[in-house]
Amino acid sequence: MAGRLLLFLFISVTLSHAHFTYGQRLKPRLQRDRRNIRPNIILILTDDQDQELGSMQAMNKTRRIMEEGGTSFSNAFVTTPMCCPSRSSMLTGKYVHNHNTYTNNENCSSMSWQRQHEPRTFGVYLNSTGYRTAFFGKYLNEYNGSYVPAGWREWLGLVKNSRFYNYTLSRNGVREKHGAQYPQDYLTDLITAESIRYFRSSKRVYPHRPVLMVLSHAAPHGPEDSAPQYSTAFPNASQHITPSYNYAPNPDKHWIMRYTGPMKPIHMEFTNVLQRKRLQTLLSVDDSVEKLYNMLVEMGELENTYIIYTSDHGYHIGQFGLVKGKSMPYEFDIRVPFFIRGPNVEQGSINPHIVLNIDLAPTILDIAGLDTPPDMDGKSILTLLDTDKPANRFQVNKKPKVWRDSFLVERG
């Protein structure tokens, strides 16, 4: 399969990399003995969350904290609209053809992945330079819970694919089964509570050590089990009915689109139910973001913490007659929400530059004071967050930043 990689879209991208020597050990640009100078980093990741179908409209708390309190990237995309390949790209900063995880099965959390690429994730780099690293939630679709991936001091990884109840976690290598009781087993609430507990304990025991945490939520991925208090929310949700909704067949597109006809009424009703259920699950993520934010405020850590919010890819619900799913090379599947807030990040700003999932790892390293390794394809977005405001009216504005204007979308 690896030899038969299907490239849906290729547009050349000009990347400017610094010159590195392979095998060179990455060193922090900031001295480790300068106490508490490096910021905390919290990455909040959702599963299958769309940008095109209006899912962020349901998340008022997140929008207040991340959109009004930080910078929104209006052109954020993933390079592969499938879970495991995209997550592998996020962890490594590499395109699929460089980390070789082509589908949700092939090479997903395989021995080859564990030997070649897992030792080079952003968690490994930050852990080696003194960060207190922790991962909570969904990792990779085929992760079996038999080991703790390199780089994570605290590990609470979901075994296999997204579930809200009746799942198994690997807690630092020990398998832990959960049932169907709310709230103690509800995955969104559980990883929120565990992450807050870890952050508090880390700062209590190691007050001058920065923390890196990843909260990887199952929502709004199926089975779309909402918290009970949200099970009747959004009874009239219709944001998924976009101009391309049930627009089929499409003879000008690839073969699947040419043979996909209009949905039947029963399928259209299903899409309405699915949209409601997906939004309902996101309300608990919305609560989670607020709880993390309040914790940071309470502990006096907000001003020294970067928070990044995004998804592993988008989703379609009826677009072009496709009832549900992802994996298509169209904007509803590759466009994602992407927000960042933190020190020197302009609040309430909308940034139009193209940012990608492969930029997450370089950005996290950059925040930590580390240079981007030569094998990463992405680049740090911190340079896009410079305001470049003139100091006075006589100062000439800087030239526009040189950044990508195209990117590669690929799928196995």
JSON list of N, CA, C and O in Angstrom, two decimals, residues 327-358:
[
{"chain": "A", "resi": 327, "resn": "SER", "atom": "N", "xyz": [-12.01, 11.99, 4.85]},
{"chain": "A", "resi": 327, "resn": "SER", "atom": "CA", "xyz": [-11.06, 11.39, 3.89]},
{"chain": "A", "resi": 327, "resn": "SER", "atom": "C", "xyz": [-11.16, 11.95, 2.48]},
{"chain": "A", "resi": 327, "resn": "SER", "atom": "O", "xyz": [-10.46, 11.47, 1.58]},
{"chain": "A", "resi": 328, "resn": "MET", "atom": "N", "xyz": [-12.00, 12.96, 2.26]},
{"chain": "A", "resi": 328, "resn": "MET", "atom": "CA", "xyz": [-12.12, 13.54, 0.92]},
{"chain": "A", "resi": 328, "resn": "MET", "atom": "C", "xyz": [-11.23, 14.79, 0.80]},
{"chain": "A", "resi": 328, "resn": "MET", "atom": "O", "xyz": [-11.04, 15.50, 1.77]},
{"chain": "A", "resi": 329, "resn": "PRO", "atom": "N", "xyz": [-10.72, 15.07, -0.40]},
{"chain": "A", "resi": 329, "resn": "PRO", "atom": "CA", "xyz": [-9.80, 16.20, -0.57]},
{"chain": "A", "resi": 329, "resn": "PRO", "atom": "C", "xyz": [-10.52, 17.53, -0.78]},
{"chain": "A", "resi": 329, "resn": "PRO", "atom": "O", "xyz": [-10.09, 18.36, -1.59]},
{"chain": "A", "resi": 330, "resn": "TYR", "atom": "N", "xyz": [-11.60, 17.73, -0.06]},
{"chain": "A", "resi": 330, "resn": "TYR", "atom": "CA", "xyz": [-12.37, 18.96, -0.18]},
{"chain": "A", "resi": 330, "resn": "TYR", "atom": "C", "xyz": [-12.33, 19.71, 1.15]},
{"chain": "A", "resi": 330, "resn": "TYR", "atom": "O", "xyz": [-12.05, 19.13, 2.21]},
{"chain": "A", "resi": 331, "resn": "GLU", "atom": "N", "xyz": [-12.65, 20.99, 1.10]},
{"chain": "A", "resi": 331, "resn": "GLU", "atom": "CA", "xyz": [-12.43, 21.83, 2.27]},
{"chain": "A", "resi": 331, "resn": "GLU", "atom": "C", "xyz": [-13.21, 21.39, 3.49]},
{"chain": "A", "resi": 331, "resn": "GLU", "atom": "O", "xyz": [-12.76, 21.57, 4.62]},
{"chain": "A", "resi": 332, "resn": "PHE", "atom": "N", "xyz": [-14.38, 20.81, 3.32]},
{"chain": "A", "resi": 332, "resn": "PHE", "atom": "CA", "xyz": [-15.11, 20.38, 4.51]},
{"chain": "A", "resi": 332, "resn": "PHE", "atom": "C", "xyz": [-14.38, 19.29, 5.28]},
{"chain": "A", "resi": 332, "resn": "PHE", "atom": "O", "xyz": [-14.60, 19.14, 6.48]},
{"chain": "A", "resi": 333, "resn": "ASP", "atom": "N", "xyz": [-13.48, 18.56, 4.62]},
{"chain": "A", "resi": 333, "resn": "ASP", "atom": "CA", "xyz": [-12.72, 17.51, 5.30]},
{"chain": "A", "resi": 333, "resn": "ASP", "atom": "C", "xyz": [-11.30, 17.92, 5.69]},
{"chain": "A", "resi": 333, "resn": "ASP", "atom": "O", "xyz": [-10.71, 17.32, 6.59]},
{"chain": "A", "resi": 334, "resn": "ILE", "atom": "N", "xyz": [-10.73, 18.92, 5.02]},
{"chain": "A", "resi": 334, "resn": "ILE", "atom": "CA", "xyz": [-9.34, 19.29, 5.32]},
{"chain": "A", "resi": 334, "resn": "ILE", "atom": "C", "xyz": [-9.22, 20.61, 6.08]},
{"chain": "A", "resi": 334, "resn": "ILE", "atom": "O", "xyz": [-8.18, 20.88, 6.67]},
{"chain": "A", "resi": 335, "resn": "ARG", "atom": "N", "xyz": [-10.27, 21.40, 6.11]},
{"chain": "A", "resi": 335, "resn": "ARG", "atom": "CA", "xyz": [-10.20, 22.67, 6.85]},
{"chain": "A", "resi": 335, "resn": "ARG", "atom": "C", "xyz": [-10.59, 22.42, 8.31]},
{"chain": "A", "resi": 335, "resn": "ARG", "atom": "O", "xyz": [-11.57, 21.72, 8.58]},
{"chain": "A", "resi": 336, "resn": "VAL", "atom": "N", "xyz": [-9.85, 23.00, 9.24]},
{"chain": "A", "resi": 336, "resn": "VAL", "atom": "CA", "xyz": [-10.07, 22.75, 10.67]},
{"chain": "A", "resi": 336, "resn": "VAL", "atom": "C", "xyz": [-10.06, 24.07, 11.45]},
{"chain": "A", "resi": 336, "resn": "VAL", "atom": "O", "xyz": [-9.47, 25.06, 11.01]},
{"chain": "A", "resi": 337, "resn": "PRO", "atom": "N", "xyz": [-10.68, 24.06, 12.64]},
{"chain": "A", "resi": 337, "resn": "PRO", "atom": "CA", "xyz": [-10.49, 25.20, 13.53]},
{"chain": "A", "resi": 337, "resn": "PRO", "atom": "C", "xyz": [-9.05, 25.24, 14.05]},
{"chain": "A", "resi": 337, "resn": "PRO", "atom": "O", "xyz": [-8.44, 24.19, 14.25]},
{"chain": "A", "resi": 338, "resn": "PHE", "atom": "N", "xyz": [-8.52, 26.43, 14.24]},
{"chain": "A", "resi": 338, "resn": "PHE", "atom": "CA", "xyz": [-7.15, 26.55, 14.75]},
{"chain": "A", "resi": 338, "resn": "PHE", "atom": "C", "xyz": [-7.02, 27.89, 15.48]},
{"chain": "A", "resi": 338, "resn": "PHE", "atom": "O", "xyz": [-7.14, 28.95, 14.88]},
{"chain": "A", "resi": 339, "resn": "PHE", "atom": "N", "xyz": [-6.80, 27.81, 16.79]},
{"chain": "A", "resi": 339, "resn": "PHE", "atom": "CA", "xyz": [-6.65, 28.99, 17.63]},
{"chain": "A", "resi": 339, "resn": "PHE", "atom": "C", "xyz": [-5.40, 28.86, 18.48]},
{"chain": "A", "resi": 339, "resn": "PHE", "atom": "O", "xyz": [-5.02, 27.76, 18.88]},
{"chain": "A", "resi": 340, "resn": "ILE", "atom": "N", "xyz": [-4.80, 29.99, 18.79]},
{"chain": "A", "resi": 340, "resn": "ILE", "atom": "CA", "xyz": [-3.68, 30.01, 19.73]},
{"chain": "A", "resi": 340, "resn": "ILE", "atom": "C", "xyz": [-3.76, 31.27, 20.58]},
{"chain": "A", "resi": 340, "resn": "ILE", "atom": "O", "xyz": [-4.12, 32.35, 20.08]},
{"chain": "A", "resi": 341, "resn": "ARG", "atom": "N", "xyz": [-3.51, 31.11, 21.86]},
{"chain": "A", "resi": 341, "resn": "ARG", "atom": "CA", "xyz": [-3.41, 32.27, 22.75]},
{"chain": "A", "resi": 341, "resn": "ARG", "atom": "C", "xyz": [-2.20, 32.06, 23.65]},
{"chain": "A", "resi": 341, "resn": "ARG", "atom": "O", "xyz": [-1.76, 30.93, 23.89]},
{"chain": "A", "resi": 342, "resn": "GLY", "atom": "N", "xyz": [-1.64, 33.16, 24.13]},
{"chain": "A", "resi": 342, "resn": "GLY", "atom": "CA", "xyz": [-0.46, 33.05, 24.98]},
{"chain": "A", "resi": 342, "resn": "GLY", "atom": "C", "xyz": [0.32, 34.34, 24.99]},
{"chain": "A", "resi": 342, "resn": "GLY", "atom": "O", "xyz": [-0.12, 35.37, 24.46]},
{"chain": "A", "resi": 343, "resn": "PRO", "atom": "N", "xyz": [1.54, 34.31, 25.57]},
{"chain": "A", "resi": 343, "resn": "PRO", "atom": "CA", "xyz": [2.37, 35.51, 25.65]},
{"chain": "A", "resi": 343, "resn": "PRO", "atom": "C", "xyz": [2.62, 36.12, 24.27]},
{"chain": "A", "resi": 343, "resn": "PRO", "atom": "O", "xyz": [2.99, 35.43, 23.33]},
{"chain": "A", "resi": 344, "resn": "ASN", "atom": "N", "xyz": [2.36, 37.41, 24.16]},
{"chain": "A", "resi": 344, "resn": "ASN", "atom": "CA", "xyz": [2.62, 38.18, 22.94]},
{"chain": "A", "resi": 344, "resn": "ASN", "atom": "C", "xyz": [1.75, 37.77, 21.75]},
{"chain": "A", "resi": 344, "resn": "ASN", "atom": "O", "xyz": [2.04, 38.14, 20.61]},
{"chain": "A", "resi": 345, "resn": "VAL", "atom": "N", "xyz": [0.69, 37.00, 22.00]},
{"chain": "A", "resi": 345, "resn": "VAL", "atom": "CA", "xyz": [-0.25, 36.66, 20.93]},
{"chain": "A", "resi": 345, "resn": "VAL", "atom": "C", "xyz": [-1.37, 37.69, 20.94]},
{"chain": "A", "resi": 345, "resn": "VAL", "atom": "O", "xyz": [-2.01, 37.91, 21.96]},
{"chain": "A", "resi": 346, "resn": "GLU", "atom": "N", "xyz": [-1.58, 38.31, 19.81]},
{"chain": "A", "resi": 346, "resn": "GLU", "atom": "CA", "xyz": [-2.58, 39.36, 19.71]},
{"chain": "A", "resi": 346, "resn": "GLU", "atom": "C", "xyz": [-3.99, 38.80, 19.96]},
{"chain": "A", "resi": 346, "resn": "GLU", "atom": "O", "xyz": [-4.36, 37.76, 19.40]},
{"chain": "A", "resi": 347, "resn": "GLN", "atom": "N", "xyz": [-4.75, 39.47, 20.78]},
{"chain": "A", "resi": 347, "resn": "GLN", "atom": "CA", "xyz": [-6.10, 39.02, 21.12]},
{"chain": "A", "resi": 347, "resn": "GLN", "atom": "C", "xyz": [-7.11, 39.50, 20.08]},
{"chain": "A", "resi": 347, "resn": "GLN", "atom": "O", "xyz": [-7.03, 40.62, 19.59]},
{"chain": "A", "resi": 348, "resn": "GLY", "atom": "N", "xyz": [-8.05, 38.63, 19.76]},
{"chain": "A", "resi": 348, "resn": "GLY", "atom": "CA", "xyz": [-9.12, 38.98, 18.84]},
{"chain": "A", "resi": 348, "resn": "GLY", "atom": "C", "xyz": [-8.67, 39.14, 17.41]},
{"chain": "A", "resi": 348, "resn": "GLY", "atom": "O", "xyz": [-9.38, 39.73, 16.58]},
{"chain": "A", "resi": 349, "resn": "SER", "atom": "N", "xyz": [-7.50, 38.62, 17.08]},
{"chain": "A", "resi": 349, "resn": "SER", "atom": "CA", "xyz": [-6.95, 38.77, 15.73]},
{"chain": "A", "resi": 349, "resn": "SER", "atom": "C", "xyz": [-7.31, 37.58, 14.85]},
{"chain": "A", "resi": 349, "resn": "SER", "atom": "O", "xyz": [-7.40, 36.44, 15.32]},
{"chain": "A", "resi": 350, "resn": "ILE", "atom": "N", "xyz": [-7.52, 37.84, 13.57]},
{"chain": "A", "resi": 350, "resn": "ILE", "atom": "CA", "xyz": [-7.74, 36.78, 12.58]},
{"chain": "A", "resi": 350, "resn": "ILE", "atom": "C", "xyz": [-6.57, 36.79, 11.62]},
{"chain": "A", "resi": 350, "resn": "ILE", "atom": "O", "xyz": [-6.30, 37.80, 10.96]},
{"chain": "A", "resi": 351, "resn": "ASN", "atom": "N", "xyz": [-5.86, 35.68, 11.56]},
{"chain": "A", "resi": 351, "resn": "ASN", "atom": "CA", "xyz": [-4.68, 35.58, 10.71]},
{"chain": "A", "resi": 351, "resn": "ASN", "atom": "C", "xyz": [-5.01, 34.79, 9.46]},
{"chain": "A", "resi": 351, "resn": "ASN", "atom": "O", "xyz": [-5.46, 33.64, 9.55]},
{"chain": "A", "resi": 352, "resn": "PRO", "atom": "N", "xyz": [-4.79, 35.34, 8.27]},
{"chain": "A", "resi": 352, "resn": "PRO", "atom": "CA", "xyz": [-5.19, 34.66, 7.03]},
{"chain": "A", "resi": 352, "resn": "PRO", "atom": "C", "xyz": [-4.17, 33.69, 6.46]},
{"chain": "A", "resi": 352, "resn": "PRO", "atom": "O", "xyz": [-4.46, 33.01, 5.47]},
{"chain": "A", "resi": 353, "resn": "HIS", "atom": "N", "xyz": [-2.99, 33.58, 7.04]},
{"chain": "A", "resi": 353, "resn": "HIS", "atom": "CA", "xyz": [-1.95, 32.72, 6.48]},
{"chain": "A", "resi": 353, "resn": "HIS", "atom": "C", "xyz": [-2.37, 31.24, 6.57]},
{"chain": "A", "resi": 353, "resn": "HIS", "atom": "O", "xyz": [-3.11, 30.84, 7.46]},
{"chain": "A", "resi": 354, "resn": "ILE", "atom": "N", "xyz": [-1.86, 30.45, 5.64]},
{"chain": "A", "resi": 354, "resn": "ILE", "atom": "CA", "xyz": [-2.14, 29.01, 5.63]},
{"chain": "A", "resi": 354, "resn": "ILE", "atom": "C", "xyz": [-1.30, 28.32, 6.69]},
{"chain": "A", "resi": 354, "resn": "ILE", "atom": "O", "xyz": [-0.07, 28.38, 6.65]},
{"chain": "A", "resi": 355, "resn": "VAL", "atom": "N", "xyz": [-1.95, 27.69, 7.65]},
{"chain": "A", "resi": 355, "resn": "VAL", "atom": "CA", "xyz": [-1.24, 26.89, 8.65]},
{"chain": "A", "resi": 355, "resn": "VAL", "atom": "C", "xyz": [-1.74, 25.45, 8.54]},
{"chain": "A", "resi": 355, "resn": "VAL", "atom": "O", "xyz": [-2.89, 25.19, 8.18]},
{"chain": "A", "resi": 356, "resn": "LEU", "atom": "N", "xyz": [-0.87, 24.51, 8.89]},
{"chain": "A", "resi": 356, "resn": "LEU", "atom": "CA", "xyz": [-1.14, 23.09, 8.66]},
{"chain": "A", "resi": 356, "resn": "LEU", "atom": "C", "xyz": [-0.90, 22.28, 9.93]},
{"chain": "A", "resi": 356, "resn": "LEU", "atom": "O", "xyz": [-0.22, 22.73, 10.86]},
{"chain": "A", "resi": 357, "resn": "ASN", "atom": "N", "xyz": [-1.43, 21.06, 9.94]},
{"chain": "A", "resi": 357, "resn": "ASN", "atom": "CA", "xyz": [-1.18, 20.17, 11.07]},
{"chain": "A", "resi": 357, "resn": "ASN", "atom": "C", "xyz": [0.31, 19.87, 11.25]},
{"chain": "A", "resi": 357, "resn": "ASN", "atom": "O", "xyz": [0.78, 19.65, 12.37]},
{"chain": "A", "resi": 358, "resn": "ILE", "atom": "N", "xyz": [1.08, 19.86, 10.17]},
{"chain": "A", "resi": 358, "resn": "ILE", "atom": "CA", "xyz": [2.52, 19.60, 10.28]},
{"chain": "A", "resi": 358, "resn": "ILE", "atom": "C", "xyz": [3.27, 20.76, 10.92]},
{"chain": "A", "resi": 358, "resn": "ILE", "atom": "O", "xyz": [4.46, 20.64, 11.24]}
]
